[in-house]
PDB file of C-alpha atoms in Angstrom:
ATOM      1  CA  UNK D  41       1.838  -0.666 -38.369  1.00  0.00           C
ATOM      2  CA  UNK D  42       1.460   2.428 -36.148  1.00  0.00           C
ATOM      3  CA  UNK D  43      -1.202   0.677 -34.056  1.00  0.00           C
ATOM      4  CA  UNK D  44       1.076  -2.296 -33.451  1.00  0.00           C
ATOM      5  CA  UNK D  45       3.941   0.009 -32.389  1.00  0.00           C
ATOM      6  CA  UNK D  46       1.614   1.982 -30.147  1.00  0.00           C
ATOM      7  CA  UNK D  47       0.286  -1.250 -28.530  1.00  0.00           C
ATOM      8  CA  UNK D  48       3.830  -2.578 -28.052  1.00  0.00           C
ATOM      9  CA  UNK D  49       4.953   0.698 -26.448  1.00  0.00           C
ATOM     10  CA  UNK D  50       2.075   0.484 -23.958  1.00  0.00           C
ATOM     11  CA  UNK D  51       2.959  -3.053 -22.823  1.00  0.00           C
ATOM     12  CA  UNK D  52       5.401  -1.966 -20.078  1.00  0.00           C
ATOM     13  CA  UNK D  53       2.787   0.483 -18.746  1.00  0.00           C
ATOM     14  CA  UNK D  54       0.128  -2.225 -18.754  1.00  0.00           C
ATOM     15  CA  UNK D  55       2.420  -4.563 -16.865  1.00  0.00           C
ATOM     16  CA  UNK D  56       3.219  -1.773 -14.415  1.00  0.00           C
ATOM     17  CA  UNK D  57      -0.499  -1.018 -13.888  1.00  0.00           C
ATOM     18  CA  UNK D  58      -1.321  -4.727 -13.405  1.00  0.00           C
ATOM     19  CA  UNK D  59       1.435  -5.062 -10.810  1.00  0.00           C
ATOM     20  CA  UNK D  60       0.185  -1.999  -9.012  1.00  0.00           C
ATOM     21  CA  UNK D  61      -3.440  -3.158  -9.145  1.00  0.00           C
ATOM     22  CA  UNK D  62      -2.476  -6.618  -7.849  1.00  0.00           C
ATOM     23  CA  UNK D  63      -0.539  -5.083  -4.944  1.00  0.00           C
ATOM     24  CA  UNK D  64      -3.410  -2.715  -4.011  1.00  0.00           C
ATOM     25  CA  UNK D  65      -5.956  -5.592  -4.220  1.00  0.00           C
ATOM     26  CA  UNK D  66      -3.762  -7.934  -2.136  1.00  0.00           C
ATOM     27  CA  UNK D  67      -3.474  -5.375   0.646  1.00  0.00           C
ATOM     28  CA  UNK D  68      -7.181  -4.455   0.523  1.00  0.00           C
ATOM     29  CA  UNK D  69      -8.176  -8.129   0.818  1.00  0.00           C
ATOM     30  CA  UNK D  70      -5.719  -8.997   3.554  1.00  0.00           C
ATOM     31  CA  UNK D  71      -6.125  -5.701   5.458  1.00  0.00           C
ATOM     32  CA  UNK D  72      -2.413  -5.813   6.155  1.00  0.00           C
ATOM     33  CA  UNK D  73       0.404  -3.557   4.918  1.00  0.00           C
ATOM     34  CA  UNK D  74       3.050  -5.327   2.813  1.00  0.00           C
ATOM     35  CA  UNK D  75       6.283  -4.694   0.998  1.00  0.00           C
ATOM     36  CA  UNK D  76       5.680  -5.392  -2.692  1.00  0.00           C
ATOM     37  CA  UNK D  77       7.798  -5.270  -5.819  1.00  0.00           C
ATOM     38  CA  UNK D  78       6.295  -3.046  -8.482  1.00  0.00           C
ATOM     39  CA  UNK D  79       8.216  -2.252 -11.673  1.00  0.00           C
ATOM     40  CA  UNK D  80      11.358  -3.783 -10.098  1.00  0.00           C
ATOM     41  CA  UNK D  81      11.170  -1.447  -7.045  1.00  0.00           C
ATOM     42  CA  UNK D  82      10.309  -2.453  -3.516  1.00  0.00           C
ATOM     43  CA  UNK D  83       7.537  -0.234  -2.188  1.00  0.00           C
ATOM     44  CA  UNK D  84       5.363  -0.181   0.899  1.00  0.00           C
ATOM     45  CA  UNK D  85       1.713  -0.819   0.149  1.00  0.00           C
ATOM     46  CA  UNK D  86      -0.157   0.358   3.222  1.00  0.00           C
ATOM     47  CA  UNK D  87      -3.579  -0.671   4.476  1.00  0.00           C
ATOM     48  CA  UNK D  88      -4.929   2.610   5.865  1.00  0.00           C
ATOM     49  CA  UNK D  89      -8.351   1.305   6.946  1.00  0.00           C
ATOM     50  CA  UNK D  90     -11.982   1.336   5.922  1.00  0.00           C
ATOM     51  CA  UNK D  91     -13.330   4.598   4.505  1.00  0.00           C
ATOM     52  CA  UNK D  92     -17.141   4.355   4.416  1.00  0.00           C
ATOM     53  CA  UNK D  93     -17.685   1.036   2.630  1.00  0.00           C
ATOM     54  CA  UNK D  94     -14.357   0.949   0.793  1.00  0.00           C
ATOM     55  CA  UNK D  95     -10.841  -0.116   1.755  1.00  0.00           C
ATOM     56  CA  UNK D  96      -8.258   2.712   1.839  1.00  0.00           C
ATOM     57  CA  UNK D  97      -4.880   1.592   0.473  1.00  0.00           C
ATOM     58  CA  UNK D  98      -1.831   3.666  -0.294  1.00  0.00           C
ATOM     59  CA  UNK D  99       1.464   3.060  -2.067  1.00  0.00           C
ATOM     60  CA  UNK D 100       4.530   4.729  -0.532  1.00  0.00           C
ATOM     61  CA  UNK D 101       6.965   5.089  -3.383  1.00  0.00           C
ATOM     62  CA  UNK D 102       9.053   7.367  -1.149  1.00  0.00           C
ATOM     63  CA  UNK D 103       8.136   9.427   1.918  1.00  0.00           C
ATOM     64  CA  UNK D 104       7.602  12.350  -0.474  1.00  0.00           C
ATOM     65  CA  UNK D 105       5.487  10.399  -3.009  1.00  0.00           C
ATOM     66  CA  UNK D 106       2.363   8.592  -1.882  1.00  0.00           C
ATOM     67  CA  UNK D 107      -0.507   7.396  -4.099  1.00  0.00           C
ATOM     68  CA  UNK D 108      -3.875   6.880  -2.437  1.00  0.00           C
ATOM     69  CA  UNK D 109      -6.580   4.487  -3.581  1.00  0.00           C
ATOM     70  CA  UNK D 110     -10.022   3.198  -2.569  1.00  0.00           C
ATOM     71  CA  UNK D 111     -11.017  -0.379  -3.280  1.00  0.00           C
ATOM     72  CA  UNK D 112     -14.793  -0.695  -3.452  1.00  0.00           C
ATOM     73  CA  UNK D 113     -16.294  -4.081  -4.338  1.00  0.00           C
ATOM     74  CA  UNK D 114     -12.952  -5.110  -5.953  1.00  0.00           C
ATOM     75  CA  UNK D 115     -12.792  -1.969  -8.094  1.00  0.00           C
ATOM     76  CA  UNK D 116      -9.677   0.197  -7.613  1.00  0.00           C
ATOM     77  CA  UNK D 117     -10.257   3.927  -7.642  1.00  0.00           C
ATOM     78  CA  UNK D 118      -7.227   6.269  -7.663  1.00  0.00           C
ATOM     79  CA  UNK D 119      -7.801   9.266  -5.355  1.00  0.00           C
ATOM     80  CA  UNK D 120      -5.411  11.740  -7.077  1.00  0.00           C
ATOM     81  CA  UNK D 121      -5.128  13.640  -3.803  1.00  0.00           C
ATOM     82  CA  UNK D 122      -2.299  15.065  -1.734  1.00  0.00           C
ATOM     83  CA  UNK D 123      -2.738  14.968   2.018  1.00  0.00           C
ATOM     84  CA  UNK D 124      -1.713  18.048   3.939  1.00  0.00           C
ATOM     85  CA  UNK D 125       1.490  17.814   5.962  1.00  0.00           C
ATOM     86  CA  UNK D 126       1.037  16.669   9.551  1.00  0.00           C
ATOM     87  CA  UNK D 127       2.104  19.138  12.237  1.00  0.00           C
ATOM     88  CA  UNK D 128       3.960  16.729  14.516  1.00  0.00           C
ATOM     89  CA  UNK D 129       4.215  19.257  17.357  1.00  0.00           C
ATOM     90  CA  UNK D 130       0.416  19.486  17.566  1.00  0.00           C
ATOM     91  CA  UNK D 131      -0.152  15.722  17.212  1.00  0.00           C
ATOM     92  CA  UNK D 132       2.727  14.495  19.429  1.00  0.00           C
ATOM     93  CA  UNK D 133       0.672  13.936  22.646  1.00  0.00           C
ATOM     94  CA  UNK D 134      -1.992  11.977  20.749  1.00  0.00           C
ATOM     95  CA  UNK D 135       0.748  10.039  18.897  1.00  0.00           C
ATOM     96  CA  UNK D 136       2.391   8.999  22.164  1.00  0.00           C
ATOM     97  CA  UNK D 137      -0.899   7.985  23.680  1.00  0.00           C
ATOM     98  CA  UNK D 138      -1.913   5.876  20.689  1.00  0.00           C
ATOM     99  CA  UNK D 139       1.460   4.103  20.551  1.00  0.00           C
ATOM    100  CA  UNK D 140       1.342   3.349  24.283  1.00  0.00           C
ATOM    101  CA  UNK D 141      -2.152   1.884  23.986  1.00  0.00           C
ATOM    102  CA  UNK D 142      -1.132  -0.234  20.991  1.00  0.00           C
ATOM    103  CA  UNK D 143       1.774  -1.646  23.029  1.00  0.00           C
ATOM    104  CA  UNK D 144      -0.582  -2.507  25.879  1.00  0.00           C
ATOM    105  CA  UNK D 145      -3.700  -3.594  23.991  1.00  0.00           C
ATOM    106  CA  UNK D 146      -2.548  -4.478  20.452  1.00  0.00           C
ATOM    107  CA  UNK D 147      -4.212  -1.636  18.581  1.00  0.00           C
ATOM    108  CA  UNK D 148      -5.332   1.955  19.163  1.00  0.00           C
ATOM    109  CA  UNK D 149      -6.425   4.975  17.162  1.00  0.00           C
ATOM    110  CA  UNK D 150      -7.341   8.584  17.876  1.00  0.00           C
ATOM    111  CA  UNK D 151      -7.708  11.849  15.971  1.00  0.00           C
ATOM    112  CA  UNK D 152      -5.557  14.858  16.864  1.00  0.00           C
ATOM    113  CA  UNK D 153      -7.007  18.397  17.083  1.00  0.00           C
ATOM    114  CA  UNK D 154      -6.381  19.005  13.359  1.00  0.00           C
ATOM    115  CA  UNK D 155      -8.342  15.897  12.246  1.00  0.00           C
ATOM    116  CA  UNK D 156      -5.411  13.567  11.489  1.00  0.00           C
ATOM    117  CA  UNK D 157      -6.117   9.974  12.455  1.00  0.00           C
ATOM    118  CA  UNK D 158      -3.217   8.244  14.198  1.00  0.00           C
ATOM    119  CA  UNK D 159      -3.513   4.470  14.216  1.00  0.00           C
ATOM    120  CA  UNK D 160      -1.013   2.074  15.783  1.00  0.00           C
ATOM    121  CA  UNK D 161      -1.121  -1.686  15.859  1.00  0.00           C
ATOM    122  CA  UNK D 162       1.143  -4.408  17.163  1.00  0.00           C
ATOM    123  CA  UNK D 163       2.328  -6.607  14.287  1.00  0.00           C
ATOM    124  CA  UNK D 164       4.119  -9.395  16.138  1.00  0.00           C
ATOM    125  CA  UNK D 165       6.384 -10.226  18.982  1.00  0.00           C
ATOM    126  CA  UNK D 166      10.016 -10.252  17.930  1.00  0.00           C
ATOM    127  CA  UNK D 167      11.121 -11.563  21.277  1.00  0.00           C
ATOM    128  CA  UNK D 168       9.338 -11.931  24.590  1.00  0.00           C
ATOM    129  CA  UNK D 169      10.120  -8.300  25.483  1.00  0.00           C
ATOM    130  CA  UNK D 170       9.982  -6.707  21.946  1.00  0.00           C
ATOM    131  CA  UNK D 171       7.187  -5.891  19.522  1.00  0.00           C
ATOM    132  CA  UNK D 172       6.889  -4.249  16.119  1.00  0.00           C
ATOM    133  CA  UNK D 173       4.406  -1.392  16.180  1.00  0.00           C
ATOM    134  CA  UNK D 174       3.061  -0.073  12.874  1.00  0.00           C
ATOM    135  CA  UNK D 175       2.068   3.599  13.127  1.00  0.00           C
ATOM    136  CA  UNK D 176      -0.079   5.186  10.426  1.00  0.00           C
ATOM    137  CA  UNK D 177      -1.001   8.863  10.177  1.00  0.00           C
ATOM    138  CA  UNK D 178      -3.841   9.604   7.745  1.00  0.00           C
ATOM    139  CA  UNK D 179      -6.134  12.436   6.858  1.00  0.00           C
ATOM    140  CA  UNK D 180      -9.548  11.814   5.314  1.00  0.00           C
ATOM    141  CA  UNK D 181      -8.518   8.225   4.641  1.00  0.00           C
ATOM    142  CA  UNK D 182      -5.380   9.216   2.725  1.00  0.00           C
ATOM    143  CA  UNK D 183      -1.941   8.216   4.001  1.00  0.00           C
ATOM    144  CA  UNK D 184       0.244  10.991   5.383  1.00  0.00           C
ATOM    145  CA  UNK D 185       3.023   8.902   6.991  1.00  0.00           C
ATOM    146  CA  UNK D 186       3.748   5.347   8.089  1.00  0.00           C
ATOM    147  CA  UNK D 187       6.528   3.718  10.009  1.00  0.00           C
ATOM    148  CA  UNK D 188       7.229   0.535  11.940  1.00  0.00           C
ATOM    149  CA  UNK D 189       8.911   0.905  15.310  1.00  0.00           C
ATOM    150  CA  UNK D 190      10.552  -1.849  17.342  1.00  0.00           C
ATOM    151  CA  UNK D 191       9.562  -1.365  20.963  1.00  0.00           C
ATOM    152  CA  UNK D 192      11.349  -3.381  23.696  1.00  0.00           C
ATOM    153  CA  UNK D 193      11.072  -3.595  27.448  1.00  0.00           C
ATOM    154  CA  UNK D 194       7.488  -2.353  27.831  1.00  0.00           C
TER     155      UNK D 194
END
């Protein structure tokens, strides 16, 4: 009887893990960030890029809580890491350059002097004079911050 109760109590966790695994796999395969519903919460599942031969994917539960994963040959590996906070004042010139190049050329990336990778890519044209630009800041393949900016008139 105890085993049955234990198994039944683990069912919500198993469903949660499956939803999380599916979301991470979807993003790794598509190489595109997506909003997903996991455990009845909308979260951002972010495609960070390729780290060696694996896909780096992160789940942004909130800006303060990010889980980082690697997907290697379809196998999801939790990183259990915490990225150091990005010093925006140091990275601001690189950030501005990367965003400008993404607006002009569709995608750009560059590391700042502290080793943070800033990547920006144009997602789509909202109107003739407006674009959505996804900006990702990562360190050692782990997500530090992500935002989507609407840029018009450039």
